[in-house]
mmCIF file of C-alpha atoms in Angstrom:
data_model
loop_
_atom_site.group_PDB
_atom_site.id
_atom_site.type_symbol
_atom_site.label_atom_id
_atom_site.label_comp_id
_atom_site.label_asym_id
_atom_site.label_seq_id
_atom_site.Cartn_x
_atom_site.Cartn_y
_atom_site.Cartn_z
ATOM 1 C CA MET A 12 80.923 211.922 106.648
ATOM 2 C CA THR A 13 79.875 214.939 108.685
ATOM 3 C CA SER A 14 76.665 215.384 106.695
ATOM 4 C CA LEU A 15 75.922 211.665 107.069
ATOM 5 C CA LEU A 16 76.289 211.773 110.852
ATOM 6 C CA LEU A 17 74.267 214.982 111.169
ATOM 7 C CA SER A 18 71.520 213.361 109.063
ATOM 8 C CA MET A 19 71.362 210.377 111.428
ATOM 9 C CA ARG A 20 68.133 210.483 113.452
ATOM 10 C CA PRO A 21 66.885 208.144 116.203
ATOM 11 C CA MET A 22 63.768 207.656 114.047
ATOM 12 C CA PHE A 23 65.927 205.489 111.761
ATOM 13 C CA PHE A 24 65.751 202.765 114.426
ATOM 14 C CA GLY A 25 62.059 202.491 113.516
ATOM 15 C CA SER A 26 63.112 200.485 110.460
ATOM 16 C CA VAL A 27 64.417 197.776 112.808
ATOM 17 C CA LEU A 28 60.991 197.489 114.438
ATOM 18 C CA GLY A 29 59.197 197.336 111.101
ATOM 19 C CA ILE A 30 61.502 194.817 109.409
ATOM 20 C CA GLY A 31 61.936 192.817 112.614
ATOM 21 C CA GLY A 32 58.181 192.663 113.135
ATOM 22 C CA LEU A 33 57.760 191.486 109.546
ATOM 23 C CA ALA A 34 60.429 188.827 110.106
ATOM 24 C CA ASN A 35 58.500 187.500 113.105
ATOM 25 C CA GLY A 36 55.375 187.400 110.950
ATOM 26 C CA TRP A 37 57.144 185.300 108.318
ATOM 27 C CA ARG A 38 58.521 182.995 110.999
ATOM 28 C CA MET A 39 54.962 182.481 112.195
ATOM 29 C CA ALA A 40 53.733 181.985 108.620
ATOM 30 C CA THR A 41 56.349 179.262 108.208
ATOM 31 C CA ARG A 42 54.920 177.380 111.185
ATOM 32 C CA LEU A 43 51.278 177.865 110.203
ATOM 33 C CA TRP A 44 51.277 177.746 106.413
ATOM 34 C CA GLY A 45 54.642 176.267 105.478
ATOM 35 C CA ALA A 46 55.913 179.548 104.023
ATOM 36 C CA PRO A 47 59.603 179.485 103.018
ATOM 37 C CA MET A 48 61.726 179.703 106.171
ATOM 38 C CA LEU A 49 64.416 181.613 104.291
ATOM 39 C CA ILE A 50 62.248 184.735 103.930
ATOM 40 C CA GLY A 51 61.737 185.218 107.652
ATOM 41 C CA GLU A 52 65.389 184.551 108.467
ATOM 42 C CA VAL A 53 66.680 186.908 105.770
ATOM 43 C CA LEU A 54 64.384 189.641 107.100
ATOM 44 C CA ALA A 55 65.624 188.929 110.634
ATOM 45 C CA VAL A 56 69.248 189.296 109.528
ATOM 46 C CA ILE A 57 68.365 192.531 107.706
ATOM 47 C CA ALA A 58 66.706 193.864 110.862
ATOM 48 C CA PHE A 59 69.802 193.012 112.891
ATOM 49 C CA GLY A 60 72.057 194.579 110.254
ATOM 50 C CA LEU A 61 70.026 197.788 110.297
ATOM 51 C CA TRP A 62 70.183 197.902 114.097
ATOM 52 C CA LEU A 63 73.972 197.516 113.963
ATOM 53 C CA LEU A 64 74.330 200.194 111.280
ATOM 54 C CA TRP A 65 72.150 202.747 113.071
ATOM 55 C CA SER A 66 73.795 201.978 116.426
ATOM 56 C CA VAL A 67 77.269 202.642 115.014
ATOM 57 C CA LEU A 68 76.192 205.832 113.244
ATOM 58 C CA TYR A 69 74.313 207.123 116.288
ATOM 59 C CA ALA A 70 77.273 206.421 118.569
ATOM 60 C CA LEU A 71 79.585 208.228 116.132
ATOM 61 C CA LYS A 72 77.188 211.166 116.071
ATOM 62 C CA TRP A 73 77.345 211.443 119.853
ATOM 63 C CA MET A 74 81.139 211.357 119.712
ATOM 64 C CA ALA A 75 81.583 213.756 116.794
ATOM 65 C CA HIS A 76 78.588 216.075 117.279
ATOM 66 C CA PRO A 77 77.414 215.773 120.901
ATOM 67 C CA GLY A 78 75.726 219.181 120.824
ATOM 68 C CA ALA A 79 73.472 218.249 117.907
ATOM 69 C CA ALA A 80 72.612 214.880 119.460
ATOM 70 C CA ARG A 81 71.829 216.526 122.788
ATOM 71 C CA GLU A 82 69.564 219.102 121.174
ATOM 72 C CA GLU A 83 67.530 216.302 119.586
ATOM 73 C CA LEU A 84 66.935 214.753 123.008
ATOM 74 C CA LYS A 85 65.768 218.098 124.376
ATOM 75 C CA HIS A 86 63.126 218.598 121.665
ATOM 76 C CA PRO A 87 59.746 218.691 123.478
ATOM 77 C CA ALA A 88 57.809 216.833 120.750
ATOM 78 C CA GLN A 89 60.443 214.615 119.090
ATOM 79 C CA GLY A 90 63.024 214.030 121.845
ATOM 80 C CA LEU A 91 61.631 210.731 123.108
ATOM 81 C CA VAL A 92 62.052 209.122 119.679
ATOM 82 C CA ALA A 93 65.455 208.161 121.089
ATOM 83 C CA ALA A 94 63.583 205.410 122.960
ATOM 84 C CA LEU A 95 63.621 203.528 119.662
ATOM 85 C CA ALA A 96 67.320 202.756 120.231
ATOM 86 C CA PRO A 97 66.851 200.497 123.303
ATOM 87 C CA VAL A 98 63.531 199.128 122.019
ATOM 88 C CA SER A 99 65.129 198.168 118.695
ATOM 89 C CA THR A 100 67.905 196.432 120.647
ATOM 90 C CA LEU A 101 65.284 193.990 121.923
ATOM 91 C CA ILE A 102 63.995 193.440 118.379
ATOM 92 C CA ALA A 103 67.574 192.795 117.253
ATOM 93 C CA ALA A 104 67.961 190.256 120.077
ATOM 94 C CA ILE A 105 64.852 188.383 118.931
ATOM 95 C CA ALA A 106 66.040 188.514 115.320
ATOM 96 C CA ILE A 107 69.587 187.216 115.859
ATOM 97 C CA GLY A 108 68.976 184.965 118.878
ATOM 98 C CA PRO A 109 68.140 181.785 116.934
ATOM 99 C CA HIS A 110 71.348 182.150 114.894
ATOM 100 C CA ILE A 111 73.834 183.367 117.544
ATOM 101 C CA PRO A 112 72.329 182.622 120.996
ATOM 102 C CA VAL A 113 75.117 184.270 123.011
ATOM 103 C CA LEU A 114 74.747 187.510 121.054
ATOM 104 C CA GLY A 115 70.968 187.309 121.326
ATOM 105 C CA TRP A 116 71.142 186.924 125.111
ATOM 106 C CA SER A 117 73.644 189.768 125.402
ATOM 107 C CA LEU A 118 71.385 192.113 123.433
ATOM 108 C CA PHE A 119 68.370 190.941 125.426
ATOM 109 C CA ILE A 120 70.039 191.837 128.723
ATOM 110 C CA ALA A 121 71.315 195.163 127.396
ATOM 111 C CA GLY A 122 67.923 195.960 125.906
ATOM 112 C CA THR A 123 65.837 195.199 128.989
ATOM 113 C CA VAL A 124 68.130 197.195 131.263
ATOM 114 C CA SER A 125 68.315 200.190 128.907
ATOM 115 C CA VAL A 126 64.553 200.145 128.269
ATOM 116 C CA ALA A 127 63.795 200.213 131.997
ATOM 117 C CA LEU A 128 66.323 202.955 132.745
ATOM 118 C CA TYR A 129 65.337 205.158 129.791
ATOM 119 C CA ALA A 130 61.635 204.752 130.583
ATOM 120 C CA ALA A 131 62.210 205.848 134.177
ATOM 121 C CA TRP A 132 64.312 208.813 133.061
ATOM 122 C CA SER A 133 61.768 209.954 130.468
ATOM 123 C CA VAL A 134 58.739 209.612 132.755
ATOM 124 C CA GLY A 135 60.603 211.516 135.443
ATOM 125 C CA GLY A 136 60.920 214.354 132.956
ATOM 126 C CA LEU A 137 57.248 214.187 131.931
ATOM 127 C CA TRP A 138 56.095 214.340 135.553
ATOM 128 C CA GLN A 139 57.767 217.731 135.919
ATOM 129 C CA GLY A 140 55.228 219.237 133.523
ATOM 130 C CA GLY A 141 55.748 222.214 131.261
ATOM 131 C CA ARG A 142 54.413 220.685 128.030
ATOM 132 C CA VAL A 143 51.879 222.415 125.812
ATOM 133 C CA PRO A 144 49.132 220.426 124.008
ATOM 134 C CA GLN A 145 50.970 220.672 120.677
ATOM 135 C CA GLU A 146 53.818 218.622 122.163
ATOM 136 C CA MET A 147 51.556 215.739 123.249
ATOM 137 C CA THR A 148 51.881 213.168 120.472
ATOM 138 C CA PRO A 149 51.986 209.349 120.449
ATOM 139 C CA ILE A 150 55.786 209.620 120.409
ATOM 140 C CA LEU A 151 55.463 209.804 124.189
ATOM 141 C CA TYR A 152 54.328 206.164 124.090
ATOM 142 C CA LEU A 153 57.752 204.948 123.022
ATOM 143 C CA PRO A 154 59.748 204.709 126.285
ATOM 144 C CA THR A 155 57.097 203.055 128.463
ATOM 145 C CA VAL A 156 54.435 201.532 126.196
ATOM 146 C CA GLY A 157 56.762 200.501 123.392
ATOM 147 C CA GLY A 158 59.550 199.552 125.763
ATOM 148 C CA GLY A 159 57.282 197.661 128.147
ATOM 149 C CA LEU A 160 55.380 195.649 125.550
ATOM 150 C CA VAL A 161 58.378 194.828 123.354
ATOM 151 C CA GLY A 162 60.226 193.968 126.561
ATOM 152 C CA ALA A 163 57.441 191.519 127.412
ATOM 153 C CA ILE A 164 57.713 189.845 123.987
ATOM 154 C CA ALA A 165 61.491 189.611 124.314
ATOM 155 C CA CYS A 166 61.205 188.138 127.818
ATOM 156 C CA ALA A 167 58.787 185.494 126.540
ATOM 157 C CA THR A 168 61.148 184.702 123.666
ATOM 158 C CA PHE A 169 64.085 184.195 126.047
ATOM 159 C CA GLY A 170 62.066 182.217 128.591
ATOM 160 C CA GLN A 171 61.819 184.932 131.258
ATOM 161 C CA THR A 172 58.053 184.811 131.784
ATOM 162 C CA THR A 173 57.936 186.378 135.264
ATOM 163 C CA LEU A 174 59.984 189.372 134.148
ATOM 164 C CA GLY A 175 57.857 189.492 130.992
ATOM 165 C CA TRP A 176 54.633 189.996 132.961
ATOM 166 C CA MET A 177 56.316 192.844 134.818
ATOM 167 C CA PHE A 178 57.226 194.557 131.545
ATOM 168 C CA PHE A 179 53.714 193.832 130.271
ATOM 169 C CA GLY A 180 52.288 195.658 133.274
ATOM 170 C CA MET A 181 54.535 198.646 132.635
ATOM 171 C CA GLY A 182 53.487 198.803 129.009
ATOM 172 C CA VAL A 183 49.746 198.274 129.390
ATOM 173 C CA MET A 184 49.269 200.567 132.388
ATOM 174 C CA SER A 185 51.266 203.310 130.663
ATOM 175 C CA TRP A 186 49.203 202.871 127.499
ATOM 176 C CA LEU A 187 45.879 203.065 129.325
ATOM 177 C CA SER A 188 46.929 206.130 131.294
ATOM 178 C CA MET A 189 48.243 208.003 128.234
ATOM 179 C CA GLU A 190 45.580 207.059 125.683
ATOM 180 C CA SER A 191 43.008 209.570 126.878
ATOM 181 C CA VAL A 192 45.640 212.338 126.939
ATOM 182 C CA PHE A 193 46.468 211.846 123.268
ATOM 183 C CA LEU A 194 42.855 211.435 122.165
ATOM 184 C CA THR A 195 41.855 214.613 124.007
ATOM 185 C CA ARG A 196 44.634 216.474 122.235
ATOM 186 C CA LEU A 197 43.517 215.075 118.847
ATOM 187 C CA PHE A 198 39.902 216.046 119.510
ATOM 188 C CA GLN A 199 40.877 219.620 120.373
ATOM 189 C CA HIS A 200 44.020 220.450 118.379
ATOM 190 C CA ALA A 201 44.678 219.274 114.820
ATOM 191 C CA LEU A 202 48.094 217.732 114.266
ATOM 192 C CA PRO A 203 50.189 219.798 111.841
ATOM 193 C CA ALA A 204 51.302 217.906 108.751
ATOM 194 C CA ALA A 205 54.861 217.573 110.048
ATOM 195 C CA GLN A 206 53.690 215.530 113.070
ATOM 196 C CA ARG A 207 51.133 213.236 111.450
ATOM 197 C CA SER A 208 53.411 210.236 111.005
ATOM 198 C CA SER A 209 53.452 210.008 114.814
ATOM 199 C CA LEU A 210 49.897 208.650 114.558
ATOM 200 C CA GLY A 211 51.425 205.440 113.263
ATOM 201 C CA MET A 212 52.502 204.818 116.843
ATOM 202 C CA GLU A 213 48.867 205.048 117.949
ATOM 203 C CA LEU A 214 48.168 201.884 115.934
ATOM 204 C CA ALA A 215 50.858 199.765 117.597
ATOM 205 C CA PRO A 216 49.926 199.380 121.320
ATOM 206 C CA PRO A 217 46.881 197.079 121.078
ATOM 207 C CA ALA A 218 48.532 194.850 118.478
ATOM 208 C CA VAL A 219 51.824 194.656 120.377
ATOM 209 C CA ALA A 220 49.943 194.087 123.642
ATOM 210 C CA CYS A 221 48.040 191.219 122.001
ATOM 211 C CA VAL A 222 51.269 189.594 120.786
ATOM 212 C CA ALA A 223 52.900 190.101 124.189
ATOM 213 C CA TYR A 224 49.905 188.617 126.023
ATOM 214 C CA LEU A 225 49.761 185.571 123.745
ATOM 215 C CA SER A 226 53.529 185.096 124.013
ATOM 216 C CA LEU A 227 53.397 185.129 127.811
ATOM 217 C CA ALA A 228 50.217 182.988 127.999
ATOM 218 C CA PRO A 229 50.733 180.373 125.243
ATOM 219 C CA GLY A 230 47.533 178.445 125.988
ATOM 220 C CA PRO A 231 44.283 178.768 124.029
ATOM 221 C CA ALA A 232 43.515 182.313 122.885
ATOM 222 C CA ASP A 233 41.073 183.973 125.266
ATOM 223 C CA LYS A 234 38.778 186.993 125.296
ATOM 224 C CA VAL A 235 41.478 189.385 126.488
ATOM 225 C CA ALA A 236 43.633 188.641 123.447
ATOM 226 C CA LEU A 237 40.649 188.910 121.115
ATOM 227 C CA ALA A 238 39.632 192.244 122.658
ATOM 228 C CA LEU A 239 43.131 193.682 122.159
ATOM 229 C CA PHE A 240 43.174 192.425 118.578
ATOM 230 C CA GLY A 241 39.725 193.875 117.936
ATOM 231 C CA TYR A 242 40.792 197.323 119.121
ATOM 232 C CA GLY A 243 43.873 197.088 116.911
ATOM 233 C CA CYS A 244 41.688 196.283 113.896
ATOM 234 C CA PHE A 245 39.413 199.227 114.711
ATOM 235 C CA LEU A 246 42.400 201.598 114.838
ATOM 236 C CA ALA A 247 43.589 200.204 111.498
ATOM 237 C CA LEU A 248 40.227 201.168 109.983
ATOM 238 C CA VAL A 249 40.569 204.648 111.462
ATOM 239 C CA MET A 250 44.023 204.955 109.891
ATOM 240 C CA LEU A 251 42.612 203.920 106.516
ATOM 241 C CA ARG A 252 40.002 206.639 106.785
ATOM 242 C CA LEU A 253 42.814 209.156 107.506
ATOM 243 C CA VAL A 254 45.097 208.183 104.606
ATOM 244 C CA PRO A 255 44.406 211.315 102.484
ATOM 245 C CA TRP A 256 44.994 213.530 105.525
ATOM 246 C CA LEU A 257 48.132 211.642 106.587
ATOM 247 C CA ARG A 258 49.635 211.861 103.098
ATOM 248 C CA GLN A 259 49.741 215.644 103.367
ATOM 249 C CA GLN A 260 53.015 215.065 105.235
ATOM 250 C CA PRO A 261 55.879 214.541 102.764
ATOM 251 C CA PHE A 262 57.495 211.112 102.818
ATOM 252 C CA GLY A 263 60.476 210.838 105.176
ATOM 253 C CA PRO A 264 62.049 208.642 107.873
ATOM 254 C CA GLY A 265 58.975 209.237 110.041
ATOM 255 C CA ALA A 266 57.049 206.879 107.753
ATOM 256 C CA TRP A 267 58.755 204.002 109.567
ATOM 257 C CA GLY A 268 56.680 204.999 112.592
ATOM 258 C CA TYR A 269 53.744 203.261 110.906
ATOM 259 C CA THR A 270 55.539 199.990 110.306
ATOM 260 C CA PHE A 271 55.657 198.357 113.726
ATOM 261 C CA GLY A 272 51.894 198.511 114.107
ATOM 262 C CA VAL A 273 51.450 197.449 110.471
ATOM 263 C CA ALA A 274 53.762 194.458 111.019
ATOM 264 C CA THR A 275 52.446 193.486 114.458
ATOM 265 C CA LEU A 276 48.705 193.488 113.704
ATOM 266 C CA PRO A 277 49.015 190.541 111.253
ATOM 267 C CA LEU A 278 51.443 188.878 113.672
ATOM 268 C CA ALA A 279 48.753 189.120 116.355
ATOM 269 C CA ALA A 280 46.260 187.518 113.972
ATOM 270 C CA LEU A 281 48.690 184.705 113.164
ATOM 271 C CA LYS A 282 49.372 184.036 116.848
ATOM 272 C CA LEU A 283 45.643 183.988 117.553
ATOM 273 C CA VAL A 284 45.167 181.413 114.808
ATOM 274 C CA GLU A 285 48.078 179.336 116.139
ATOM 275 C CA GLN A 286 46.551 179.428 119.624
ATOM 276 C CA GLY A 287 43.116 178.314 118.541
ATOM 277 C CA ALA A 288 41.124 181.386 117.509
ATOM 278 C CA GLY A 289 38.607 180.491 114.844
ATOM 279 C CA GLU A 290 36.533 182.620 112.498
ATOM 280 C CA PRO A 291 36.737 185.421 111.552
ATOM 281 C CA VAL A 292 40.386 185.736 112.667
ATOM 282 C CA THR A 293 41.424 182.814 110.468
ATOM 283 C CA GLN A 294 40.107 184.592 107.378
ATOM 284 C CA MET A 295 41.550 187.960 108.436
ATOM 285 C CA ALA A 296 45.075 186.704 109.091
ATOM 286 C CA LEU A 297 46.095 186.203 105.459
ATOM 287 C CA ALA A 298 44.642 189.513 104.293
ATOM 288 C CA LEU A 299 46.387 191.414 107.098
ATOM 289 C CA PHE A 300 49.650 189.597 106.411
ATOM 290 C CA VAL A 301 49.587 190.475 102.710
ATOM 291 C CA ALA A 302 48.653 194.093 103.454
ATOM 292 C CA GLY A 303 51.439 194.423 106.012
ATOM 293 C CA ASN A 304 54.036 193.136 103.560
ATOM 294 C CA LEU A 305 52.847 195.472 100.816
ATOM 295 C CA ILE A 306 52.824 198.575 103.026
ATOM 296 C CA ILE A 307 56.234 197.933 104.574
ATOM 297 C CA GLY A 308 57.654 196.959 101.191
ATOM 298 C CA TRP A 309 56.446 200.282 99.748
ATOM 299 C CA ILE A 310 57.973 202.252 102.635
ATOM 300 C CA ALA A 311 61.262 200.350 102.268
ATOM 301 C CA LEU A 312 61.358 201.032 98.514
ATOM 302 C CA ARG A 313 60.688 204.746 98.998
ATOM 303 C CA SER A 314 63.394 204.840 101.672
ATOM 304 C CA LEU A 315 65.956 203.185 99.400
ATOM 305 C CA ILE A 316 65.181 205.722 96.689
ATOM 306 C CA GLY A 317 65.746 208.480 99.250
ATOM 307 C CA VAL A 318 69.090 206.952 100.324
ATOM 308 C CA PHE A 319 70.306 206.798 96.722
ATOM 309 C CA ALA A 320 69.251 210.400 96.190
ATOM 310 C CA PHE A 321 71.124 211.464 99.349
ATOM 311 C CA PHE A 322 74.400 209.914 98.223
ATOM 312 C CA ARG A 323 74.051 211.258 94.689
ATOM 313 C CA THR A 324 73.634 214.815 95.960
ATOM 314 C CA PRO A 325 76.949 216.705 95.677
ATOM 315 C CA ALA A 326 78.461 217.673 99.031
ATOM 316 C CA GLY A 327 78.154 221.323 99.956
#
């Protein structure tokens, strides 16, 4: 049990974002194309189950090994991955809300409050300086950009549009202010192999911002939404060009950092189609949806193989 708790990492919450994002895509595909409703709902329940599992294990880690958990938070490059815990709470709320509304609302309230508080705490630390360029990775997006934009989607889902626009502002303004910092670092200092999965988080902001914008403004798709989607597609092409370089990092839990952007880009395309976008988005939506399912399915399969290997390894 000790080895299991010590192996628990906040990055594991990334699986909730990936599977939950895929579930939302299937829910949208059900409305647009008549895809089986069961698939999206099963994925939503899996996402909620993963959130519950990781939440219990992470809480037990803090109780049994507070020193190790605290050291993770203090890590200059990886510490803010802990933001995935409150962000994934919002994804869990969206996933379970249609089935158990009271639980969904409870998680929504807990998630929005914890996202706002953790974002303020983390930014307060960043403003005190002291970071070297090697510590500036897209992981720093998670508390404010990830929290703000996912918060906006959750607010739209639970009918809190005014609050949603406030979270949208937090997410977009944080993204725009940080983007040049990360790109400057990438231009000047190559990411070591161990940090390259963090680039998966560079893909997510425009796609998540597009989904958030369309969720808060459910009228006909406009040029702002199309521009966000276009930038997301451009970044996806950049990531494809980098695949050989990215694969120099061995497979691990960090691979789930790619999945939220991979799941949300096709979701953005589907929402654009639903809200009246024509060609070429209509043609792109199916291809992106299939690609997203294949990539996340591959990551999930590799992760399951890793879990089986972990439990088959003799203790000590």
